[in-house]
XYZ file of C-alpha atoms in Angstrom:
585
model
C 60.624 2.193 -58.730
C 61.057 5.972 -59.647
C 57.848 6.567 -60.700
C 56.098 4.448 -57.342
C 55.008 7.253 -55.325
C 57.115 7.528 -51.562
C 53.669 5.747 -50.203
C 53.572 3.303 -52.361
C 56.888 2.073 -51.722
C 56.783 2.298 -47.830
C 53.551 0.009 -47.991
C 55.289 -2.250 -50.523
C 57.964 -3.045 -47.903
C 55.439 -2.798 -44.812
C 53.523 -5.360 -45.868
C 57.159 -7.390 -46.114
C 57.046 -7.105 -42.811
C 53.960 -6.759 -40.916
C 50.390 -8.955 -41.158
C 46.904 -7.883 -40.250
C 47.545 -9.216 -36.815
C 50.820 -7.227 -36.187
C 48.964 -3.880 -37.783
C 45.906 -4.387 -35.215
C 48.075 -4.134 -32.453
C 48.330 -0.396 -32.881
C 44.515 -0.454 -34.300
C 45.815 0.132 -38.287
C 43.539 -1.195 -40.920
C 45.626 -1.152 -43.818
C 49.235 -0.992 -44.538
C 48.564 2.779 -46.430
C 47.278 4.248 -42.600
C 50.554 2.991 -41.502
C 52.472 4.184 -44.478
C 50.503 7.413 -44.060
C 51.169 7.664 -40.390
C 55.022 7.372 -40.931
C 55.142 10.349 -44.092
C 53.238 12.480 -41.761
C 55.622 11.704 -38.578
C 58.913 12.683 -40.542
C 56.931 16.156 -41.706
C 56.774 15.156 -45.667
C 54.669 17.561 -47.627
C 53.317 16.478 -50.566
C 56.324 18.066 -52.406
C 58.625 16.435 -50.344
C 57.416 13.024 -50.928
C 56.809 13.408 -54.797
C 60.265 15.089 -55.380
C 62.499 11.424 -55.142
C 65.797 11.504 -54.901
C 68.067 10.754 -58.024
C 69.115 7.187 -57.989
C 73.385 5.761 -57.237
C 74.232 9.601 -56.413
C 77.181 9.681 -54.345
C 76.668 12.404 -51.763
C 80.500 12.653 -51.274
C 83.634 13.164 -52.777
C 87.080 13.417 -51.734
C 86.858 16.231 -49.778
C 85.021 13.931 -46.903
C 86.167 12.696 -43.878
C 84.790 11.884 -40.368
C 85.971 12.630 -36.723
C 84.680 10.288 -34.157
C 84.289 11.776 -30.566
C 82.715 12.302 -27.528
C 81.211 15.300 -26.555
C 83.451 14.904 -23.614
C 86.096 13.793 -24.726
C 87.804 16.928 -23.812
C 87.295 19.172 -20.561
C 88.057 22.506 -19.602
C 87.275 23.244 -15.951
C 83.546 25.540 -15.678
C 83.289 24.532 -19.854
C 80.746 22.610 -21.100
C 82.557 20.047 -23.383
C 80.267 20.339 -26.555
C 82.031 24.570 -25.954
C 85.333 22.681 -25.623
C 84.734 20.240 -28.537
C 83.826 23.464 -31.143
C 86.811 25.259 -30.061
C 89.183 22.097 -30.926
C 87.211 21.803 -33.670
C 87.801 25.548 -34.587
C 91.429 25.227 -33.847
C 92.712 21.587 -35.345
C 89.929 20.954 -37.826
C 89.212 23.533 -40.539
C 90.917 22.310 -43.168
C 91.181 18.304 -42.742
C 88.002 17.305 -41.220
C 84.730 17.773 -43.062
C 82.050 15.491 -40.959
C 81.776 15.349 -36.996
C 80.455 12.123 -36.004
C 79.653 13.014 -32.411
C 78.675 9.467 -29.861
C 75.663 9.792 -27.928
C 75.155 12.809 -26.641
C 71.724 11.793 -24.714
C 70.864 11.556 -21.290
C 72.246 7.521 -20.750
C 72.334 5.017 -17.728
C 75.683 3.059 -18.938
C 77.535 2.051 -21.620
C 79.079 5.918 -22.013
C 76.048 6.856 -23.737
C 74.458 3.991 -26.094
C 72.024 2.957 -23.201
C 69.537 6.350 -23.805
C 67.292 7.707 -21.378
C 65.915 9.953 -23.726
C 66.545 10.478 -27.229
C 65.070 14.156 -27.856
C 67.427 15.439 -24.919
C 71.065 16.777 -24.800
C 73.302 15.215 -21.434
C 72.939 18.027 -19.679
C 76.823 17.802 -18.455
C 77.759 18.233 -21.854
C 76.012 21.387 -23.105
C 72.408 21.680 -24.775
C 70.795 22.125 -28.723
C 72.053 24.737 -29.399
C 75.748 23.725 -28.935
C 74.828 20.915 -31.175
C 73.468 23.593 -33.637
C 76.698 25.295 -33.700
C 78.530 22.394 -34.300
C 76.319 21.719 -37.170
C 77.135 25.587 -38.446
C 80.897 24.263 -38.764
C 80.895 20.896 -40.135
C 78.091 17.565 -41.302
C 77.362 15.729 -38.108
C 76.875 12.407 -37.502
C 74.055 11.211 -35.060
C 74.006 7.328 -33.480
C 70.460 6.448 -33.760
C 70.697 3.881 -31.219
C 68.050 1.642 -32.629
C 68.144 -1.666 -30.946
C 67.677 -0.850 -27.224
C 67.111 1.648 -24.936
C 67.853 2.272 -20.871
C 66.243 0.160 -18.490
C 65.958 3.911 -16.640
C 63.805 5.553 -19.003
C 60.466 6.242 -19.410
C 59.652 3.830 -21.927
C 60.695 0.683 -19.886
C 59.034 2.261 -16.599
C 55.889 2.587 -18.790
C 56.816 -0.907 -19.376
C 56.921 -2.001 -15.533
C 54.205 -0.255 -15.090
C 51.750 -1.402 -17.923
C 50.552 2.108 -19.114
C 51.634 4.439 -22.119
C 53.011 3.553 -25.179
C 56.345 2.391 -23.386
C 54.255 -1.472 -22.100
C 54.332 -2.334 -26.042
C 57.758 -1.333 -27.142
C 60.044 -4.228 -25.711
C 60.475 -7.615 -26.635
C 60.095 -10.104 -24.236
C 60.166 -14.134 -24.175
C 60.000 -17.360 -22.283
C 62.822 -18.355 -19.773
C 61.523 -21.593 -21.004
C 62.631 -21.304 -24.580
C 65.276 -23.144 -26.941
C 67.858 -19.619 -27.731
C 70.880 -21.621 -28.958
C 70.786 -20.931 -32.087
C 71.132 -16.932 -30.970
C 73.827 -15.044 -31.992
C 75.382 -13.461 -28.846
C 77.589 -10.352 -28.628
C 78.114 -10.713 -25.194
C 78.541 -13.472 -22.220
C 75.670 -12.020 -19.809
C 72.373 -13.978 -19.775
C 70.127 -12.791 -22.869
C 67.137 -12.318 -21.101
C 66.602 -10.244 -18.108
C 63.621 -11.038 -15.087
C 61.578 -7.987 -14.450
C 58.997 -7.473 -12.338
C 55.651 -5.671 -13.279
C 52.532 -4.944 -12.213
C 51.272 -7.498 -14.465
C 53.875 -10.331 -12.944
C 56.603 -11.004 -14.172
C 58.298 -10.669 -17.630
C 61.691 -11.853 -19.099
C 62.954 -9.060 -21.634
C 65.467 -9.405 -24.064
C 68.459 -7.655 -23.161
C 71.285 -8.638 -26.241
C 74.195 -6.411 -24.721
C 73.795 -5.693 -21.063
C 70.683 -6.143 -18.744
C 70.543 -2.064 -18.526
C 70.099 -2.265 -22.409
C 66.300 -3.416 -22.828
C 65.447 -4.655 -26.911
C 62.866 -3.189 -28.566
C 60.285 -4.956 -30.331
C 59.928 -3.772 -33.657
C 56.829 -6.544 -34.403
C 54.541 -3.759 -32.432
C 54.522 -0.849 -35.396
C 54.346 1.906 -32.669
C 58.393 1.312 -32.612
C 58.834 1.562 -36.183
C 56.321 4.960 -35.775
C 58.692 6.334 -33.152
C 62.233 5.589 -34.343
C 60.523 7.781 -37.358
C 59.656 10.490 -34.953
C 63.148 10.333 -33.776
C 64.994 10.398 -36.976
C 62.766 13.704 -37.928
C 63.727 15.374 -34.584
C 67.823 14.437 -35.492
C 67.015 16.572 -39.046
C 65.745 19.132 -37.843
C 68.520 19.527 -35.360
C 71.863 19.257 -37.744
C 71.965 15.752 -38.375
C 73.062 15.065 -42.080
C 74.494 11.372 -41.309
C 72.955 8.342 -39.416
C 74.846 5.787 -37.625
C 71.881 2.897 -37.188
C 73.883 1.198 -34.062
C 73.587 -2.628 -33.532
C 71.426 -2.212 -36.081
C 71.960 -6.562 -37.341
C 70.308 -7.595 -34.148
C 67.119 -5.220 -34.641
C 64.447 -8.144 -35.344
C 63.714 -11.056 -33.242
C 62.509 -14.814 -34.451
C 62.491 -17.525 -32.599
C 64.379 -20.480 -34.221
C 66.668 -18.177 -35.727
C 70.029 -16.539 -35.292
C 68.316 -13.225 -34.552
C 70.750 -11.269 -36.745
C 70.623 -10.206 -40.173
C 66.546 -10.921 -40.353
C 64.911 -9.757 -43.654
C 62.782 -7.573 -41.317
C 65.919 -5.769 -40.891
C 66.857 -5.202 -43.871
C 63.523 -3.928 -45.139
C 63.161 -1.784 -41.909
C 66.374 -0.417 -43.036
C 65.175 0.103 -46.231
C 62.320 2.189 -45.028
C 64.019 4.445 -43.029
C 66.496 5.087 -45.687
C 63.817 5.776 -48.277
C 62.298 8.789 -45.482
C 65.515 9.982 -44.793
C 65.864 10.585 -48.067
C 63.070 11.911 -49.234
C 63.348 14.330 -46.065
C 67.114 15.423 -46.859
C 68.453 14.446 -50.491
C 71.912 14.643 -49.702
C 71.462 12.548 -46.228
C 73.270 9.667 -45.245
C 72.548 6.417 -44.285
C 75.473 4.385 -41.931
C 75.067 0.619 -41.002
C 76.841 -0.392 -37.985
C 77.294 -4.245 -38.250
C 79.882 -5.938 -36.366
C 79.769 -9.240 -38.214
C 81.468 -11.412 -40.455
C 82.903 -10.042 -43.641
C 80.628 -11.321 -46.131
C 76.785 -10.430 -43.719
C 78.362 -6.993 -43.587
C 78.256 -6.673 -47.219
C 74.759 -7.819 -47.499
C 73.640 -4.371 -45.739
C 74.443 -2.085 -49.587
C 71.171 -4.013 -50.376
C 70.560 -2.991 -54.220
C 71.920 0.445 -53.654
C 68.548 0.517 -51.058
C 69.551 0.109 -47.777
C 72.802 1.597 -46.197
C 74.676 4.174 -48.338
C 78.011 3.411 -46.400
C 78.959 0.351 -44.483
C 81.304 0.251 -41.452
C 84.009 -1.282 -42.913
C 84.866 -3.690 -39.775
C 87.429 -6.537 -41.224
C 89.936 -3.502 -41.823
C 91.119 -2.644 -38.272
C 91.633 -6.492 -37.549
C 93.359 -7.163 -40.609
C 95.354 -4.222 -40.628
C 96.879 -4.369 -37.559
C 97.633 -8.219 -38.083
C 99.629 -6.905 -41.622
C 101.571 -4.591 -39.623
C 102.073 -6.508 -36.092
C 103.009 -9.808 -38.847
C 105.356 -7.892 -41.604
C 102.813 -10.165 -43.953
C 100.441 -8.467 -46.669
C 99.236 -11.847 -47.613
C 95.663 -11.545 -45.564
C 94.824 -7.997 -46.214
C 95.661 -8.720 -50.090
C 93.489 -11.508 -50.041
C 90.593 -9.724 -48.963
C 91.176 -6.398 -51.102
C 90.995 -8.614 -54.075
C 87.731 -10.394 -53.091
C 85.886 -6.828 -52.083
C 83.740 -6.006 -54.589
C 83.663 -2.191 -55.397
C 80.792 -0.181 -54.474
C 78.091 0.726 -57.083
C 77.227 4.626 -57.461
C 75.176 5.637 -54.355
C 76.935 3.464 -51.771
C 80.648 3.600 -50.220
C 82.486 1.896 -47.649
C 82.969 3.860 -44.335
C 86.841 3.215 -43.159
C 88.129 2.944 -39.706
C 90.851 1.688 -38.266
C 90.200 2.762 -34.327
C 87.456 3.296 -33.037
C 85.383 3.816 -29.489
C 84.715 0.417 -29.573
C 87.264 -2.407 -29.316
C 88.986 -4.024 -32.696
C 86.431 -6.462 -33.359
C 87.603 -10.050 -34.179
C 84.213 -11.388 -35.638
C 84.576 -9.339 -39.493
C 87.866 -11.354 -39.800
C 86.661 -15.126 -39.285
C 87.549 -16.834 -42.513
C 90.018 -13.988 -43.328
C 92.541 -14.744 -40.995
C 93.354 -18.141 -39.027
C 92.691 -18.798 -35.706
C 97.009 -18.934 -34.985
C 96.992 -15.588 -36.937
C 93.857 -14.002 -34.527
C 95.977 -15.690 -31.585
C 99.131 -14.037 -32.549
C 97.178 -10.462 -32.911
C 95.334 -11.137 -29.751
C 99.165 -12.401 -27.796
C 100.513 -9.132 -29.397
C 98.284 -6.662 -27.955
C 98.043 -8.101 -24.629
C 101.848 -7.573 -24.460
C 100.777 -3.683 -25.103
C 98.216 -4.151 -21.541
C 94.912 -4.831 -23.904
C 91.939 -6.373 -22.804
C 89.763 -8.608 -24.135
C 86.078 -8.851 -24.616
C 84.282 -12.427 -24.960
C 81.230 -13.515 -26.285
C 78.948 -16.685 -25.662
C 78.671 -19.220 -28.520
C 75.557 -21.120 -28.678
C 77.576 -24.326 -27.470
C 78.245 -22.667 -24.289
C 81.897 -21.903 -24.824
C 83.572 -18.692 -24.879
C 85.057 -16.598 -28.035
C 86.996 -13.651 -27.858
C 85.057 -11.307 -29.445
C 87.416 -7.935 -29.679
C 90.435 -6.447 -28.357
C 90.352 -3.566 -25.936
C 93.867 -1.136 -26.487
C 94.277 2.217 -28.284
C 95.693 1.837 -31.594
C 98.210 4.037 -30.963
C 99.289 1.551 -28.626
C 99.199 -1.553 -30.237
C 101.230 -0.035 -32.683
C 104.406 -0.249 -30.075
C 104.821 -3.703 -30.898
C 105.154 -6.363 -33.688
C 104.712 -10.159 -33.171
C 108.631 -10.462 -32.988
C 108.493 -7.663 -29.839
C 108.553 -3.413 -29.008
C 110.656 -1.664 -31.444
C 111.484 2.002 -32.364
C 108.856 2.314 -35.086
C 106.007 3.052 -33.541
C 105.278 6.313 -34.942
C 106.238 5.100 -38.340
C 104.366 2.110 -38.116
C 100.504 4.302 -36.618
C 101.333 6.936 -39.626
C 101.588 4.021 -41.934
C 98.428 2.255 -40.778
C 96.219 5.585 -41.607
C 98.314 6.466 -44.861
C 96.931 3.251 -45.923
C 93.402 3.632 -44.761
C 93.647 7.310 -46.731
C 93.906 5.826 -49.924
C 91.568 3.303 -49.617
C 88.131 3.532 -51.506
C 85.835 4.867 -49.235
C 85.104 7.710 -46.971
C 87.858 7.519 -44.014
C 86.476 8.070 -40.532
C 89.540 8.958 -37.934
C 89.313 8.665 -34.104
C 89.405 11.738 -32.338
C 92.358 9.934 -30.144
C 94.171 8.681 -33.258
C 94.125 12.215 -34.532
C 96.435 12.846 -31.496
C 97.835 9.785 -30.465
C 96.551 8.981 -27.116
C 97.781 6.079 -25.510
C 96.166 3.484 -23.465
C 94.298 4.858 -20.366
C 94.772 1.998 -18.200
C 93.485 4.308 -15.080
C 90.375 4.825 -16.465
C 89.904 1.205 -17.734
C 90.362 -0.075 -14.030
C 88.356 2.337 -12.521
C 85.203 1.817 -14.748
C 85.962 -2.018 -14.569
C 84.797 -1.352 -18.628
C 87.123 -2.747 -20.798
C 86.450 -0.422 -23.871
C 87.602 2.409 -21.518
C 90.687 1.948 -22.329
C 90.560 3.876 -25.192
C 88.261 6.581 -24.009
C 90.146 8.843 -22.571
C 89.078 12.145 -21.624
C 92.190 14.917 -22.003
C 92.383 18.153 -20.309
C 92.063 20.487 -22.942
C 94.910 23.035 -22.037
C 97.478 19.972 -21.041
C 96.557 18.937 -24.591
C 97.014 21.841 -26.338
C 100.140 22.648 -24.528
C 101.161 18.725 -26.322
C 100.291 19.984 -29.790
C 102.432 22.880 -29.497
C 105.656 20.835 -28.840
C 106.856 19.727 -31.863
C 108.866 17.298 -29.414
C 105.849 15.514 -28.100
C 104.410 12.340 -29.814
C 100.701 13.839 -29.899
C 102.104 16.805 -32.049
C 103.931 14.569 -34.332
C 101.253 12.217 -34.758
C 98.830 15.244 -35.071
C 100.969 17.585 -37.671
C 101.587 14.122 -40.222
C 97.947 13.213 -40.163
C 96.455 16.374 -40.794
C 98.958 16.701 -43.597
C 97.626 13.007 -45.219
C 94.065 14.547 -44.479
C 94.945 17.549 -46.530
C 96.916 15.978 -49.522
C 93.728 13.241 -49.651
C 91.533 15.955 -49.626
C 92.545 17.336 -53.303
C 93.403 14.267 -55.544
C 90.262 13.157 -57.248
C 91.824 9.489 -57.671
C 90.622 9.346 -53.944
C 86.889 10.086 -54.275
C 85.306 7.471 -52.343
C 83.964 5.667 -55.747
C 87.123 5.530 -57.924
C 88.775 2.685 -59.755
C 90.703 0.731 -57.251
C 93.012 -2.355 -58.363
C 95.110 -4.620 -55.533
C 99.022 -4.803 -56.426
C 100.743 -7.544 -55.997
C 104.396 -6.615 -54.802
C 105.410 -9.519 -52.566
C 104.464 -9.959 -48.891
C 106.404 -7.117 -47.112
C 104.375 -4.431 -49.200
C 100.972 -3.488 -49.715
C 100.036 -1.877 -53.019
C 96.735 -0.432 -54.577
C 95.932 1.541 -57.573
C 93.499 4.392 -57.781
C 92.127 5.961 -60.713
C 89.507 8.912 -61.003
C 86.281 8.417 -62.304
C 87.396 10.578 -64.755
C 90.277 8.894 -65.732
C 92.560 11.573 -65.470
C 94.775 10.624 -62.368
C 96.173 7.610 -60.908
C 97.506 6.909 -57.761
C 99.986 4.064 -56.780
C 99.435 3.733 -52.862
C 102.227 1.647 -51.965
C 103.133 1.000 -48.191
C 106.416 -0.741 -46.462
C 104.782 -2.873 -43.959
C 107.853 -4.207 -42.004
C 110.597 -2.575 -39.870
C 113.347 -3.591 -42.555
C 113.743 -1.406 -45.628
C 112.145 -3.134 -48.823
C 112.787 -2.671 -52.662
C 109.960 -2.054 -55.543
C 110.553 -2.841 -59.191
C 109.078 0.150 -60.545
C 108.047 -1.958 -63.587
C 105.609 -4.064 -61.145
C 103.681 -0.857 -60.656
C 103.388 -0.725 -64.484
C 103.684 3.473 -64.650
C 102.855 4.853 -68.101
C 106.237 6.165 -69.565
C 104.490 8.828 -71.264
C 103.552 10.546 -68.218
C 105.883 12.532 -65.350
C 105.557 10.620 -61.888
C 106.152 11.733 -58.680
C 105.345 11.262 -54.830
C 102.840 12.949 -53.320
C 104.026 12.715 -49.779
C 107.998 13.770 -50.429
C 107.412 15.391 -53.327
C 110.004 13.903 -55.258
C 109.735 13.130 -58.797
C 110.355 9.535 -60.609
C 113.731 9.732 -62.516
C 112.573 7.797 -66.300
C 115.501 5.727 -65.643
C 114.688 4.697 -62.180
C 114.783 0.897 -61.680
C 113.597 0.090 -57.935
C 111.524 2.387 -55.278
C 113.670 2.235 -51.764
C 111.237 2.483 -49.293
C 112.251 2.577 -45.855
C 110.655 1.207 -42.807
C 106.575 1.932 -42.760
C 107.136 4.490 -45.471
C 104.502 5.012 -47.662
C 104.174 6.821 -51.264
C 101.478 8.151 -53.021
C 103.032 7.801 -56.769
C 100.554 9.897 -59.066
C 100.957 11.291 -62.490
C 99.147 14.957 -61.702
């Protein structure tokens, strides 16, 4: 479709999803007003929209990684924590960190920030624009565009209540009356919420919490204002989009109400004015859902340049908790690799819980017990979710990683440490962009306090540090945060300058027997190679050096010790949760 003009294309996939009937609701005519209406509200000139972006062009490389924070996730006394956040930035982050994926940051009602009051405004606890803008001056930011839902308290559902303003379109609403079992829930709270109005009253659809109100994106004003929205985020540093709870965006009776078509063409059409707006921007799908949906959001190289990676931090933590590589082999094998243009974005923690719904079909419900069994012996939580029979599914585990790492399925060791490192080593080397936790950065444990005192589960693993007590941490080379802290931003470092680690290169699964987990990288120029191999139990393990196949032409050695591969050296001796990075440059 290169040579389809930008409005062209927009109507081609507006018409995909809205009819004459759904276009008169906010008086269009014709698809091209609409498509016109939507150029003009992300501020495309004429040059803008004629000057398309290059096909499968990767706009990263090695070099990229992503912190995920807060703005408050550290607090000074009198400082506004966007100041604190740049100076931690300034101090810990030069040289490992390229991307700052900063969590909402907007005036919110609940949910620590993804139920927005308003979306053009900075929580005024945490600073204002122009702290934003001088985060943007030291790294790419990341921006949630919280798509699905919105605050019961803002002014868009009051407009709502109140039947005026463009707010009394924008939500979805439905019959208390109606057949939902064949919804996919999230959550175990009733899906639709009783409001009262000054034109009666109205049942909205609420798919997380009833102070998260759905949008309707059949009404076009939505579509018109989530534009709006995105232009504002560009013109105020953002260079990446997280599109949160993005699978659940349309609504169809009858239907599962996740992964519609609609979504994925409304996806589509953001991405295609994103890009058009800002070449190098990027596109961020944030599906928690089985393996194989998750995949379906690349579209043809059309609809999410990276996808949230969600079956990793499940089936990692299983490989290490179980001593077993079998699971996480398994699926390596059966990913396919991402064409030009797209990439997998990798966590392994996250603000969010582990999420147990990527892994069904990957691991068995005795293996998801055993995980689940594990971390509750390390004081996790557990969030549940409604199935349309009525019963109850655990739907993710509450705990810091750092925590669940104190334990395998056999009981608490003295590996911890070892066994955290290990997890990220591996998540390093895997193709993709890696995205890193503020709090696995530094270790934080479990905030239990905070958990119980929000009665929010994910709390947990939101803690919010004093900024001198944690500095004073990072300078002890004693403490656990400063060991965690000096290892990882040495992996971050080392990944940063070996092109065999560009999101896009070769990758190849090893198979090396179930107590190790082995991958092969190659650069897309085909000059280096990196064996990633990881000891995933608390025993030392043994590698035939001729199962990694190394070319005997070519001088070996370990990235991570340094240590160079004797030609006459028969086995690898890798000791518990050791990792090396075997390369031949």
């Amino acid at each position: 479709m290169n040579n389809v003009s930008l409005k062209e294309q927009i109507t081609h996939y507006l018409r995909l999803v809205y009819d004459s009937d759904m276009l008169q609701k906010q008086h269009y005519q014709t698809h091209q007003e609409f498509a016109d209406d939507l150029i003009t509200a992300m501020g495309l000139t004429p040059t803008k929209q004629e000057n398309s972006p290059p096909p499968h062009k990767n706009h990263w490389d090695e070099t990229r990684s992503v912190l995920i924070t807060y703005a408050d996730s550290l607090l000074e006394e009198d400082v506004k924590p966007l100041h604190t956040l740049h100076d931690f930035i300034d101090r810990y982050c030069q040289d490992n960190i390229s991307d700052i994926h900063i969590l909402p940051f907007y005036p919110y009602s609940s949910d620590d920030g993804f139920s927005v009051i308003n979306y053009m405004s900075v929580n005024e606890s945490h600073g204002e624009w122009s702290d934003i803008h001088a985060l943007a001056q030291l790294k790419n930011l990341m921006f949630d565009l919280v798509i699905n839902h919105c605050s019961s308290r803002s002014q868009w559902f009051q407009e709502f209540i109140n039947a005026q303003g463009q707010g009394q379109h924008m939500f979805y609403t439905a019959s208390p009356e109606g057949d939902y079992s064949a919804v996919t829930r999230p959550r175990t709270s009733p899906l639709l919420r009783s409001t009262s109005t000054v034109e009666g009253e109205k049942h909205v659809w609420c798919t997380f919490s009833h102070d998260q109100v759905d949008f309707d994106f059949s009404h076009p004003m939505v579509l018109l204002e989530f534009a709006k929205i995105i232009a504002f985020y560009l013109n105020n540093g953002a260079k990446l989009f997280r599109l949160d709870a993005v699978a659940f965006l349309w609504k169809e009776l009858g239907t599962s109400c996740i992964n519609h078509p609609n979504t994925h063409t409304i996806i589509k059409i953001y991405r295609l004015l994103i890009e058009h707006a800002c070449h190098d921007a990027v596109v961020i799908t944030e599906t928690n859902i089985p393996n194989h949906e998750n995949l379906q959001y690349f579209g043809n190289a059309n609809e999410a340049h990276a996808i949230y990676n969600f079956a990793l931090p499940p089936l990692l933590l299983h490989t290490l908790m179980s001593g077993d590589s079998s699971a996480i082999t398994r699926w390596q094998m059966a990913m396919p690799p991402a064409q030009n243009g797209t990439t997998y974005f990798n966590f392994i923690a996250s603000h969010d819980g582990i999420g147990l719904r990527p892994v069904e079909n990957l691991l068995s419900s005795a293996q998801k017990d055993a995980l689940i069994t594990s971390c509750q012996s390390q004081d996790a939580r557990i969030n549940w979710r409604t199935l349309p029979d009525g019963s109850q599914s655990a739907y993710e585990i509450n705990i810091a990683l750092f925590s669940a790492c104190g334990t395998t399925h056999a009981g608490t060791d003295d590996w911890q440490i070892a066994r955290f490192i290990c997890a990220h080593t591996i998540m390093f080397g895997l193709e993709g962009i890696p995205g890193l936790y503020i709090h696995s950065l530094i270790g934080t444990p479990n905030d239990l306090a905070r958990a119980e005192n929000s009665g929010q589960n994910r709390c947990i693993n939101r803690h919010q540090w004093d900024f001198s007590k944690l500095t004073t941490e990072l300078s002890n080379p004693s403490s656990p945060h400063h060991l965690v802290y000096t290892q990882i931003d040495k992996l971050l470092r080392l990944r940063s300058k070996q092109r065999a680690f560009h999101p896009n290169a070769t990758q190849f699964t090893l198979q090396l027997g179930k107590h190790i987990f082995g991958f092969w990288r190659q650069s897309i120029d085909r000059q280096q190679s990196i064996f990633c191999i990881s000891n995933i139990t608390n025993q030392k393990q043994s590698v035939n050096v001729q199962d990694i196949n190394l070319v005997n032409t070519q001088k070996w050695y370990d990235l991570l010790s340094a240590e160079t591969l004797d030609e006459d050296k028969v086995n690898i001796q890798l000791m518990p949760y050791q990792t090396v990075w075997i390369t031949n440059t």
